[in-house]
XYZ file of C-alpha atoms in Angstrom:
151
model
C 47.982 16.377 -44.069
C 47.658 12.829 -42.654
C 49.337 9.892 -44.332
C 46.012 8.410 -45.474
C 45.099 11.702 -47.184
C 48.412 11.658 -49.111
C 47.763 8.092 -50.239
C 44.282 9.075 -51.357
C 45.691 12.098 -53.192
C 48.188 9.876 -55.027
C 45.454 7.355 -55.879
C 43.216 10.086 -57.290
C 46.183 11.444 -59.244
C 46.700 8.009 -60.772
C 43.144 8.003 -62.051
C 43.686 11.167 -64.076
C 44.036 10.147 -67.668
C 46.576 11.453 -70.200
C 44.330 14.266 -71.429
C 43.776 15.592 -67.859
C 40.166 14.418 -67.420
C 39.056 12.070 -64.660
C 38.349 8.539 -65.708
C 35.207 7.035 -64.170
C 35.438 8.665 -60.693
C 32.318 6.985 -59.340
C 33.685 3.549 -60.136
C 37.011 4.451 -58.532
C 35.272 5.804 -55.434
C 33.141 2.679 -55.044
C 36.222 0.437 -55.274
C 38.080 2.612 -52.780
C 35.071 2.638 -50.451
C 34.637 -1.152 -50.526
C 38.326 -1.781 -49.841
C 38.377 0.795 -47.050
C 35.276 -0.675 -45.418
C 36.746 -4.183 -45.598
C 39.992 -2.980 -43.987
C 38.437 -0.753 -41.316
C 38.696 -2.187 -37.782
C 35.660 -0.217 -36.558
C 33.464 -1.674 -39.277
C 34.813 -5.202 -38.728
C 34.088 -4.960 -34.989
C 30.588 -3.579 -35.643
C 29.951 -6.358 -38.175
C 31.104 -8.986 -35.657
C 28.768 -7.529 -33.007
C 25.882 -7.587 -35.496
C 26.564 -11.238 -36.361
C 26.827 -12.157 -32.678
C 23.546 -10.410 -31.873
C 21.828 -12.388 -34.651
C 23.119 -15.615 -33.105
C 21.952 -14.420 -29.673
C 18.453 -13.835 -31.068
C 18.418 -17.362 -32.538
C 19.452 -18.786 -29.160
C 16.735 -16.794 -27.396
C 14.081 -18.199 -29.754
C 15.459 -21.735 -29.310
C 14.560 -21.611 -25.611
C 10.882 -21.980 -26.549
C 11.565 -25.553 -27.702
C 10.118 -28.304 -25.502
C 12.448 -30.033 -23.118
C 12.324 -33.715 -22.248
C 14.033 -35.111 -19.166
C 14.226 -38.844 -18.540
C 15.695 -40.156 -15.318
C 16.177 -43.780 -14.404
C 17.656 -44.921 -11.142
C 18.058 -48.262 -9.465
C 19.459 -48.878 -6.030
C 20.021 -52.074 -4.138
C 20.185 -51.964 -0.360
C 20.025 -54.321 2.582
C 17.593 -53.829 5.410
C 19.254 -54.349 8.818
C 16.434 -52.878 10.852
C 15.229 -56.277 12.151
C 18.691 -57.387 13.295
C 19.742 -54.132 14.914
C 16.399 -53.037 16.331
C 16.666 -55.295 19.407
C 13.114 -56.594 19.039
C 14.258 -60.132 18.195
C 16.554 -60.571 21.167
C 18.879 -63.569 20.845
C 17.375 -64.663 17.547
C 18.883 -61.625 15.802
C 22.012 -63.565 14.800
C 19.962 -66.231 13.016
C 18.175 -63.808 10.704
C 20.006 -62.523 7.671
C 19.166 -59.062 6.414
C 16.753 -58.885 3.518
C 17.661 -57.352 0.190
C 15.451 -54.517 -1.018
C 15.391 -53.325 -4.583
C 14.414 -49.689 -4.959
C 13.504 -48.409 -8.406
C 12.720 -44.890 -9.361
C 11.572 -43.878 -12.809
C 10.635 -40.407 -13.915
C 9.765 -38.920 -17.270
C 9.282 -35.177 -17.471
C 8.148 -33.318 -20.546
C 8.230 -29.565 -20.237
C 6.500 -27.644 -23.013
C 6.615 -23.932 -22.342
C 3.330 -22.235 -23.138
C 4.626 -18.969 -21.754
C 7.772 -18.208 -19.820
C 8.361 -14.591 -18.970
C 12.146 -15.000 -18.789
C 12.245 -16.456 -22.299
C 9.981 -13.726 -23.660
C 12.157 -11.033 -22.085
C 15.264 -12.703 -23.511
C 13.745 -12.680 -27.008
C 12.790 -9.011 -26.640
C 16.234 -8.069 -25.359
C 17.987 -9.995 -28.125
C 15.801 -8.322 -30.762
C 16.598 -4.875 -29.398
C 20.311 -5.655 -29.198
C 20.231 -6.868 -32.800
C 18.632 -3.592 -33.870
C 21.179 -1.571 -31.877
C 24.139 -3.386 -33.416
C 22.653 -3.108 -36.919
C 22.346 0.651 -36.357
C 25.920 0.734 -35.035
C 27.148 -1.023 -38.181
C 25.257 1.449 -40.342
C 26.672 4.332 -38.297
C 30.260 3.113 -38.610
C 29.874 2.559 -42.349
C 28.314 6.009 -42.833
C 31.022 7.656 -40.740
C 33.744 5.997 -42.801
C 31.960 6.992 -46.018
C 31.745 10.588 -44.772
C 35.452 10.681 -43.960
C 36.298 9.316 -47.423
C 34.147 11.960 -49.102
C 35.917 14.666 -47.115
C 39.267 13.465 -48.425
C 38.051 13.283 -52.008
């Protein structure tokens, strides 16, 4: 008999009252079940996966939000094309290069009406959430089944 079965046997024996009858067995079983589920690593891992899949679904839905990009740039350069082009001849040394200011402004607003990648991400996240919820239910049911076999 495994160690956990012996511990369960001793716990059930402690519940037996002085006259030999079981005190509220259902209440004892529910307390034992809740403590076992809280301590089970399989259930904790399944619960963590379920929580993570819920967060993944939230992130997938958040990708539908509009995106605003604002870019400002300013550059200052000097134009040496007149002095180095050779068209001015000997007068090239008398001309100083001109300063050119270049500005570039852009404002982009992207509002996704439909993006296939986002829609597929939402679908995948929803399916993964369902899978991990079923896995959590499966792990909890399996643990409950094992406890009932011991009792």
